[in-house]
Coordinates of C-alpha atoms in Angstrom, one line a residue:
M1 CA -0.1 -0.1 0.1
P2 CA 1.4 3.3 -0.9
A3 CA 2.5 5.9 1.7
Q4 CA -0.3 8.4 0.5
M5 CA -3.5 7.5 -1.1
K6 CA -5.3 9.8 -3.9
R7 CA -8.6 11.0 -2.6
S8 CA -11.3 13.1 -4.5
F9 CA -12.7 16.2 -2.5
K10 CA -16.1 17.4 -4.2
Y11 CA -17.2 21.0 -3.8
R12 CA -20.2 23.0 -5.0
F13 CA -19.3 26.2 -6.9
Y14 CA -21.4 28.9 -8.5
P15 CA -20.1 30.2 -11.9
T16 CA -20.5 33.4 -13.5
E17 CA -22.5 33.7 -16.7
A18 CA -19.4 33.8 -18.8
Q19 CA -18.0 30.7 -16.9
A20 CA -21.3 28.7 -17.2
A21 CA -21.3 29.3 -20.9
E22 CA -17.8 28.3 -21.2
L23 CA -18.1 25.2 -19.3
S24 CA -21.4 24.3 -21.3
R25 CA -19.5 24.6 -24.4
T26 CA -16.7 22.5 -23.1
F27 CA -19.3 19.8 -22.2
G28 CA -20.7 19.8 -25.4
C29 CA -17.5 19.5 -27.2
V30 CA -16.3 16.6 -24.8
R31 CA -19.5 14.9 -25.7
K32 CA -19.0 15.5 -29.4
V33 CA -15.4 14.2 -29.3
Y34 CA -16.1 11.1 -27.4
N35 CA -19.1 9.9 -29.7
M36 CA -17.0 10.7 -32.8
A37 CA -14.1 8.7 -31.5
L38 CA -16.4 5.9 -30.5
A39 CA -18.1 5.9 -34.0
A40 CA -14.5 5.7 -35.7
R41 CA -13.4 2.9 -33.5
T42 CA -16.5 1.0 -34.1
E43 CA -16.6 1.5 -37.7
A44 CA -12.9 0.5 -37.9
W45 CA -13.6 -2.8 -36.2
T46 CA -16.9 -3.6 -38.0
L47 CA -15.8 -2.9 -41.4
R48 CA -11.8 -3.7 -41.4
Q49 CA -11.6 -5.8 -38.3
E50 CA -8.9 -3.0 -37.1
R51 CA -8.5 -1.8 -33.6
V52 CA -8.0 1.9 -33.1
N53 CA -6.3 3.0 -30.0
Y54 CA -5.9 6.3 -28.0
N55 CA -3.0 7.6 -30.1
A56 CA -4.9 7.3 -33.2
T57 CA -8.1 8.9 -32.0
S58 CA -5.9 11.7 -30.7
A59 CA -4.5 12.1 -34.3
M60 CA -8.0 12.0 -35.4
L61 CA -8.9 15.1 -33.0
T62 CA -5.9 17.1 -34.6
A63 CA -7.5 16.4 -38.0
W64 CA -10.9 17.2 -36.8
K65 CA -9.9 20.6 -35.5
K66 CA -8.6 21.7 -38.9
T67 CA -11.8 21.3 -40.7
E68 CA -14.3 24.1 -41.0
E69 CA -17.3 21.8 -39.7
L70 CA -15.4 21.1 -36.5
A71 CA -13.3 24.2 -36.1
F72 CA -15.5 25.0 -32.9
L73 CA -13.4 22.6 -30.9
N74 CA -10.5 25.1 -31.1
D75 CA -12.6 27.3 -28.8
V76 CA -12.4 25.3 -25.8
S77 CA -9.2 23.8 -24.0
S78 CA -7.8 20.7 -25.6
V79 CA -7.3 19.1 -22.3
P80 CA -10.8 18.0 -21.5
L81 CA -11.1 16.7 -25.0
Q82 CA -7.8 14.5 -24.8
Q83 CA -9.2 13.2 -21.3
A84 CA -12.4 12.2 -23.1
L85 CA -10.5 10.1 -25.6
R86 CA -8.5 8.7 -22.5
H87 CA -11.7 7.7 -20.8
L88 CA -12.9 6.0 -24.1
Q89 CA -9.7 4.0 -24.2
T90 CA -10.3 3.1 -20.5
A91 CA -13.9 2.0 -21.4
F92 CA -12.7 -0.3 -24.3
T93 CA -10.0 -1.8 -22.0
H94 CA -12.7 -2.7 -19.5
F95 CA -15.0 -4.1 -22.3
F96 CA -12.2 -6.2 -23.8
A97 CA -11.3 -7.5 -20.1
K98 CA -15.1 -8.5 -19.8
R99 CA -15.5 -6.1 -16.8
A100 CA -18.0 -3.8 -18.6
K101 CA -20.4 -3.6 -21.5
Y102 CA -19.4 -2.2 -24.9
P103 CA -19.0 1.6 -24.7
R104 CA -22.3 3.7 -25.5
F105 CA -22.7 7.1 -27.2
K106 CA -23.4 10.1 -24.9
S107 CA -26.7 11.7 -25.0
R108 CA -26.9 15.5 -24.8
K109 CA -29.9 15.1 -22.4
K110 CA -29.4 12.0 -20.4
S111 CA -25.5 11.7 -20.1
R112 CA -23.6 13.3 -17.2
K113 CA -22.2 16.6 -18.0
S114 CA -18.6 16.8 -17.1
A115 CA -15.2 17.8 -18.3
E116 CA -11.8 16.6 -16.7
Y117 CA -8.8 19.1 -16.5
T118 CA -5.3 18.0 -15.6
T119 CA -2.6 20.3 -14.2
S120 CA -1.7 21.9 -17.5
A121 CA -5.3 23.2 -17.9
F122 CA -5.8 24.9 -14.7
R123 CA -4.2 27.0 -12.0
F124 CA -4.4 26.3 -8.2
R125 CA -2.9 28.9 -6.0
D126 CA -3.8 30.4 -2.6
G127 CA -7.0 28.4 -2.5
K128 CA -8.3 29.7 -5.7
L129 CA -9.0 27.4 -8.7
T130 CA -8.9 29.0 -12.3
L131 CA -9.7 26.9 -15.3
A132 CA -8.2 27.3 -18.9
K133 CA -10.0 29.8 -21.1
M134 CA -11.1 31.6 -17.8
D135 CA -10.1 34.8 -16.3
Q136 CA -11.5 34.6 -12.9
P137 CA -11.2 31.8 -10.4
L138 CA -14.3 29.7 -9.6
D139 CA -16.5 30.6 -6.7
I140 CA -16.1 27.4 -4.7
V141 CA -18.0 26.7 -1.3
W142 CA -15.1 25.1 0.6
S143 CA -17.3 23.0 2.7
R144 CA -14.1 21.2 4.1
P145 CA -10.5 21.9 3.8
L146 CA -8.2 20.2 1.4
P147 CA -5.1 18.4 3.1
E148 CA -2.5 20.7 4.1
G149 CA -0.2 21.5 1.2
A150 CA -2.2 19.5 -1.3
Q151 CA -2.0 20.2 -4.9
P152 CA -4.7 18.8 -7.2
S153 CA -3.6 16.4 -10.0
T154 CA -6.8 16.9 -11.7
A155 CA -10.1 18.9 -11.5
T156 CA -13.3 17.5 -12.7
V157 CA -16.1 19.9 -13.2
S158 CA -19.7 18.6 -13.5
Q159 CA -23.3 19.9 -13.7
D160 CA -26.1 17.5 -12.3
G161 CA -29.7 17.4 -13.5
A162 CA -30.9 19.9 -11.0
G163 CA -28.5 22.4 -12.4
R164 CA -26.0 22.6 -9.7
W165 CA -22.4 22.8 -10.3
F166 CA -19.6 20.8 -8.6
V167 CA -15.7 20.5 -9.0
S168 CA -13.8 17.6 -7.8
L169 CA -10.3 17.7 -7.0
L170 CA -8.1 14.7 -6.7
V171 CA -5.2 15.1 -4.3
E172 CA -2.9 12.8 -2.2
D173 CA -4.4 12.7 1.4
P174 CA -1.7 11.8 4.0
S175 CA -4.4 11.1 6.5
I176 CA -5.3 8.0 4.9
Q177 CA -3.3 5.5 6.5
P178 CA -4.0 1.8 7.6
L179 CA -5.6 1.5 11.2
S180 CA -4.3 -0.7 13.8
A181 CA -5.5 -4.2 13.6
N182 CA -8.1 -5.1 16.2
G183 CA -9.0 -8.5 15.4
R184 CA -12.7 -7.8 15.4
A185 CA -15.2 -9.3 12.6
V186 CA -18.9 -8.7 11.8
G187 CA -21.2 -10.3 9.5
V188 CA -23.5 -7.8 7.8
D189 CA -27.0 -8.9 6.2
A190 CA -28.6 -6.5 4.0
G191 CA -32.5 -6.1 4.0
L192 CA -35.4 -3.9 3.4
D193 CA -37.2 -3.8 6.9
H194 CA -33.8 -3.0 8.4
L195 CA -31.3 -1.6 6.1
L196 CA -28.5 -3.9 7.8
T197 CA -28.5 -6.3 10.5
L198 CA -25.1 -7.1 12.3
S199 CA -24.0 -10.5 13.6
T200 CA -23.9 -8.7 17.0
G201 CA -27.6 -8.3 17.0
E202 CA -27.6 -4.7 16.2
K203 CA -30.1 -3.6 13.5
I204 CA -29.6 -0.3 11.6
T205 CA -33.1 1.2 10.4
N206 CA -33.7 1.7 6.8
P207 CA -34.2 5.3 6.4
R208 CA -36.3 5.0 3.3
H209 CA -35.4 8.5 1.8
E210 CA -37.4 7.8 -1.3
R211 CA -40.6 7.1 0.5
K212 CA -40.2 10.5 2.6
D213 CA -40.3 12.4 -0.5
R214 CA -42.5 10.3 -2.6
A215 CA -45.5 12.6 -2.5
R216 CA -43.4 15.7 -3.4
L217 CA -41.6 13.6 -6.2
A218 CA -45.2 12.1 -7.7
R219 CA -46.7 15.7 -7.6
A220 CA -43.6 17.2 -9.5
Q221 CA -43.7 14.3 -12.0
R222 CA -47.4 15.0 -12.7
E223 CA -46.7 18.6 -13.3
L224 CA -44.0 17.7 -15.7
S225 CA -46.0 15.2 -17.8
R226 CA -48.8 18.1 -18.3
K227 CA -46.0 20.2 -20.0
A228 CA -45.6 19.8 -23.8
K229 CA -42.7 17.9 -25.1
G230 CA -39.9 19.8 -26.4
D231 CA -37.3 22.4 -25.4
G232 CA -39.7 24.9 -24.0
A233 CA -38.8 26.9 -20.8
N234 CA -41.9 25.6 -18.9
R235 CA -40.9 22.1 -19.3
A236 CA -37.3 22.6 -18.5
R237 CA -38.2 24.2 -15.1
A238 CA -40.7 21.3 -14.5
R239 CA -37.7 18.8 -15.2
R240 CA -35.3 20.7 -13.0
K241 CA -37.8 20.6 -10.2
V242 CA -38.0 16.7 -10.5
A243 CA -34.2 16.5 -10.7
R244 CA -33.9 18.6 -7.6
I245 CA -36.0 16.0 -5.6
H246 CA -34.1 13.3 -6.9
A247 CA -31.0 15.2 -6.1
R248 CA -32.2 15.7 -2.4
I249 CA -32.9 12.0 -2.1
A250 CA -29.7 11.0 -3.4
D251 CA -27.6 13.2 -1.1
R252 CA -29.4 12.2 2.1
R253 CA -28.8 8.5 1.1
R254 CA -25.2 9.0 0.2
D255 CA -24.6 10.9 3.5
A256 CA -26.1 8.1 5.6
L257 CA -24.3 5.5 3.7
H258 CA -20.9 7.3 4.3
K259 CA -21.7 7.5 8.1
I260 CA -22.5 3.7 8.3
T261 CA -19.7 2.4 6.2
T262 CA -17.1 4.7 7.8
R263 CA -18.1 3.3 11.1
L264 CA -18.2 -0.4 10.2
V265 CA -14.6 -0.1 8.7
R266 CA -13.2 1.9 11.8
E267 CA -14.7 -0.7 14.3
N268 CA -14.0 -3.9 12.6
Q269 CA -11.0 -5.8 11.0
T270 CA -13.1 -8.1 8.8
I271 CA -16.4 -7.5 7.4
V272 CA -18.3 -10.1 5.6
I273 CA -21.2 -9.4 3.2
E274 CA -23.4 -11.3 0.8
D275 CA -22.4 -11.0 -2.8
L276 CA -26.0 -9.8 -4.2
T277 CA -26.5 -9.4 -7.8
V278 CA -28.5 -6.1 -7.4
R279 CA -29.0 -5.8 -10.9
N280 CA -31.0 -9.1 -11.2
L281 CA -33.0 -8.2 -8.0
L282 CA -34.1 -4.9 -9.5
K283 CA -36.0 -7.0 -12.4
N284 CA -38.6 -7.7 -9.5
G285 CA -41.1 -5.1 -10.2
R286 CA -42.7 -5.3 -6.8
L287 CA -39.3 -4.7 -5.0
A288 CA -37.3 -2.6 -7.4
R289 CA -38.3 0.6 -5.8
A290 CA -37.4 -0.3 -2.5
I291 CA -34.2 -2.1 -3.3
S292 CA -33.0 1.1 -5.3
D293 CA -33.6 3.1 -2.3
A294 CA -31.7 0.8 -0.2
A295 CA -28.8 1.2 -2.4
W296 CA -27.1 -2.3 -1.5
A297 CA -24.6 -1.6 -4.4
E298 CA -23.4 1.7 -3.2
F299 CA -23.2 0.3 0.2
R300 CA -20.9 -2.3 -0.9
S301 CA -18.8 0.0 -3.1
M302 CA -18.1 2.5 -0.2
L303 CA -17.4 -0.3 2.1
E304 CA -14.8 -1.9 -0.3
Y305 CA -12.9 1.3 -1.1
K306 CA -12.7 2.4 2.5
A307 CA -11.6 -1.2 3.6
Q308 CA -8.7 -0.7 0.9
W309 CA -7.8 2.7 2.4
Y310 CA -7.5 1.7 6.1
G311 CA -6.2 -1.9 5.6
R312 CA -9.4 -3.7 6.6
E313 CA -10.9 -6.7 4.9
V314 CA -14.3 -7.2 3.3
I315 CA -15.3 -10.7 2.3
A316 CA -18.4 -11.4 0.1
V317 CA -20.1 -14.8 0.6
D318 CA -21.6 -16.6 -2.3
R319 CA -25.2 -15.4 -2.8
W320 CA -26.4 -18.8 -2.9
F321 CA -25.4 -19.6 0.6
P322 CA -28.7 -20.3 2.6
S323 CA -27.7 -17.7 5.3
S324 CA -31.4 -17.3 6.4
K325 CA -32.3 -21.1 6.6
L326 CA -29.4 -22.4 8.5
C327 CA -29.4 -22.7 12.2
S328 CA -26.2 -20.7 13.3
H329 CA -26.2 -22.9 16.5
C330 CA -26.2 -26.5 15.3
G331 CA -26.1 -26.0 11.5
T332 CA -29.4 -27.6 10.6
L333 CA -30.9 -26.4 7.2
T334 CA -34.5 -25.7 7.1
E335 CA -36.3 -26.8 3.9
S336 CA -38.3 -23.6 3.4
M337 CA -38.8 -20.2 5.1
P338 CA -41.5 -17.8 3.8
L339 CA -40.7 -14.1 3.9
N340 CA -43.1 -13.4 6.6
V341 CA -41.3 -15.7 9.1
R342 CA -39.2 -13.1 11.0
T343 CA -38.3 -15.6 14.1
W344 CA -38.1 -19.2 13.9
T345 CA -37.2 -22.1 16.3
C346 CA -34.7 -25.0 15.1
D347 CA -36.4 -28.3 15.0
R348 CA -33.2 -30.1 16.1
C349 CA -31.7 -28.0 18.8
G350 CA -34.8 -25.8 19.8
T351 CA -32.7 -22.4 19.4
T352 CA -35.1 -19.7 18.5
H353 CA -33.6 -17.2 15.9
D354 CA -34.2 -13.7 14.6
R355 CA -34.1 -14.5 10.9
D356 CA -31.8 -11.3 10.0
V357 CA -29.5 -11.8 13.0
N358 CA -29.3 -15.5 12.3
A359 CA -28.4 -14.7 8.7
A360 CA -25.8 -12.2 9.7
R361 CA -24.0 -14.8 12.2
N362 CA -24.3 -17.5 9.3
L363 CA -22.4 -15.0 7.0
L364 CA -19.7 -14.2 9.5
A365 CA -19.0 -17.8 10.1
A366 CA -18.9 -18.7 6.4
G367 CA -16.6 -15.7 5.6
L368 CA -14.3 -16.5 8.4
A369 CA -14.0 -19.9 6.7
V370 CA -13.4 -18.6 3.4
S371 CA -10.6 -16.3 4.9
A372 CA -9.0 -19.1 6.6
C373 CA -9.0 -21.8 3.8
G374 CA -9.1 -19.6 0.8
A375 CA -12.0 -21.6 -0.7
G376 CA -15.4 -20.0 -1.8
V377 CA -18.8 -20.8 -0.3
R378 CA -20.7 -22.2 -3.1
P379 CA -23.7 -24.3 -2.2
Q380 CA -25.8 -25.9 -4.9
R381 CA -28.0 -23.5 -6.8
S382 CA -31.7 -23.6 -6.5
T383 CA -34.7 -22.2 -8.1
L384 CA -37.9 -20.8 -6.4
G385 CA -41.1 -20.7 -8.6
G386 CA -39.0 -21.6 -11.7
Q387 CA -36.9 -18.3 -11.3
P388 CA -33.2 -18.5 -10.3
A389 CA -32.8 -17.6 -6.7
T390 CA -31.2 -14.4 -6.0
K391 CA -31.7 -12.9 -2.3
Q392 CA -33.8 -15.4 -0.3
E393 CA -35.4 -12.3 1.6
T394 CA -36.9 -11.0 -1.5
H395 CA -38.9 -14.0 -2.5
G396 CA -42.3 -14.7 -1.0
A397 CA -45.6 -12.8 -0.6
T398 CA -45.0 -9.2 -1.1
R399 CA -48.5 -8.1 -2.0
G400 CA -50.0 -5.8 0.6
N401 CA -46.8 -6.1 2.6
P402 CA -46.0 -2.5 3.9
L403 CA -42.3 -3.3 3.9
F404 CA -42.2 -3.1 0.1
Q405 CA -44.7 -0.3 -0.5

């Protein structure tokens, strides 16, 4: 592990009209270059079985700038355009390594608006950030300080659907150091009634951020649906209103997950979770909204990178492991356990279990076994109702159950 880890610090800023116009032009040019390079690479492979790399697309960009049709690319900084080509190269690298799907074209309305600047395209002095092609520094709200003496290596400017502007600064953070080993281990069972249940018996309440704002969101979506489709100002305002509600929900959810994951990583040396396929779970129409609001995938992502920062270990137990149906006291496996059964008694040893706490304890035991022997926990796959089993807690009767409303 390196002595210093790179960390991104994200801040909101308020651009002037000139800065907003410049950044909007840059976003458009970045999207244009990315799409043109993707089309060129796709055509080269489809027609000539030829692979085009970053160097070739960089030469293409130089040629495009010299044409009359694309001369407007010279009006913005060249660094974000080159970075877009590097991002495309990374996307293809992940695709060929079978870690991601084939790169997709960026949409003007749906794709994230962002541009990445390297050190040659911005100036950071005395706590002020000035981007290329701009005379004035950005009006940044420094909600938290950067590490002392830190110099950003990249600055990524973005605008979300609610119209808010953000800048993300990548710096080396000397405060990220491995924590001292404490030997503690905890099993974590993700759920919907309770967001997380720990093997210690603690249950973390599911805040259900989306449900709290559901009425406001539905009202704003109805207002948007009444606006005529097109680029009218009224529809744009209604769309921003919906986006602001979504942003509020996402911000609160992310804040809660950061606090939970930071606490788990600081308190435990080993954390055992279930290897859930959230993408498959979201195909369940009755549960998709509740699962999305729980944000299990985001929870795991935060947990893993923070564990890497602080020298902790995260173990993912195979999703087919019957954690809920296995007695954590004697190891007896119950044949079936409907979703509405929240407590049950083992027929063999007579131990009464809380369903979620028992699952967390079984995950902990299985994860420690994986860590000790290096083998995966892969029981035989089963099917429920003719469909592949995913997470046991998401099967069973859901109609009328307030847990999933």
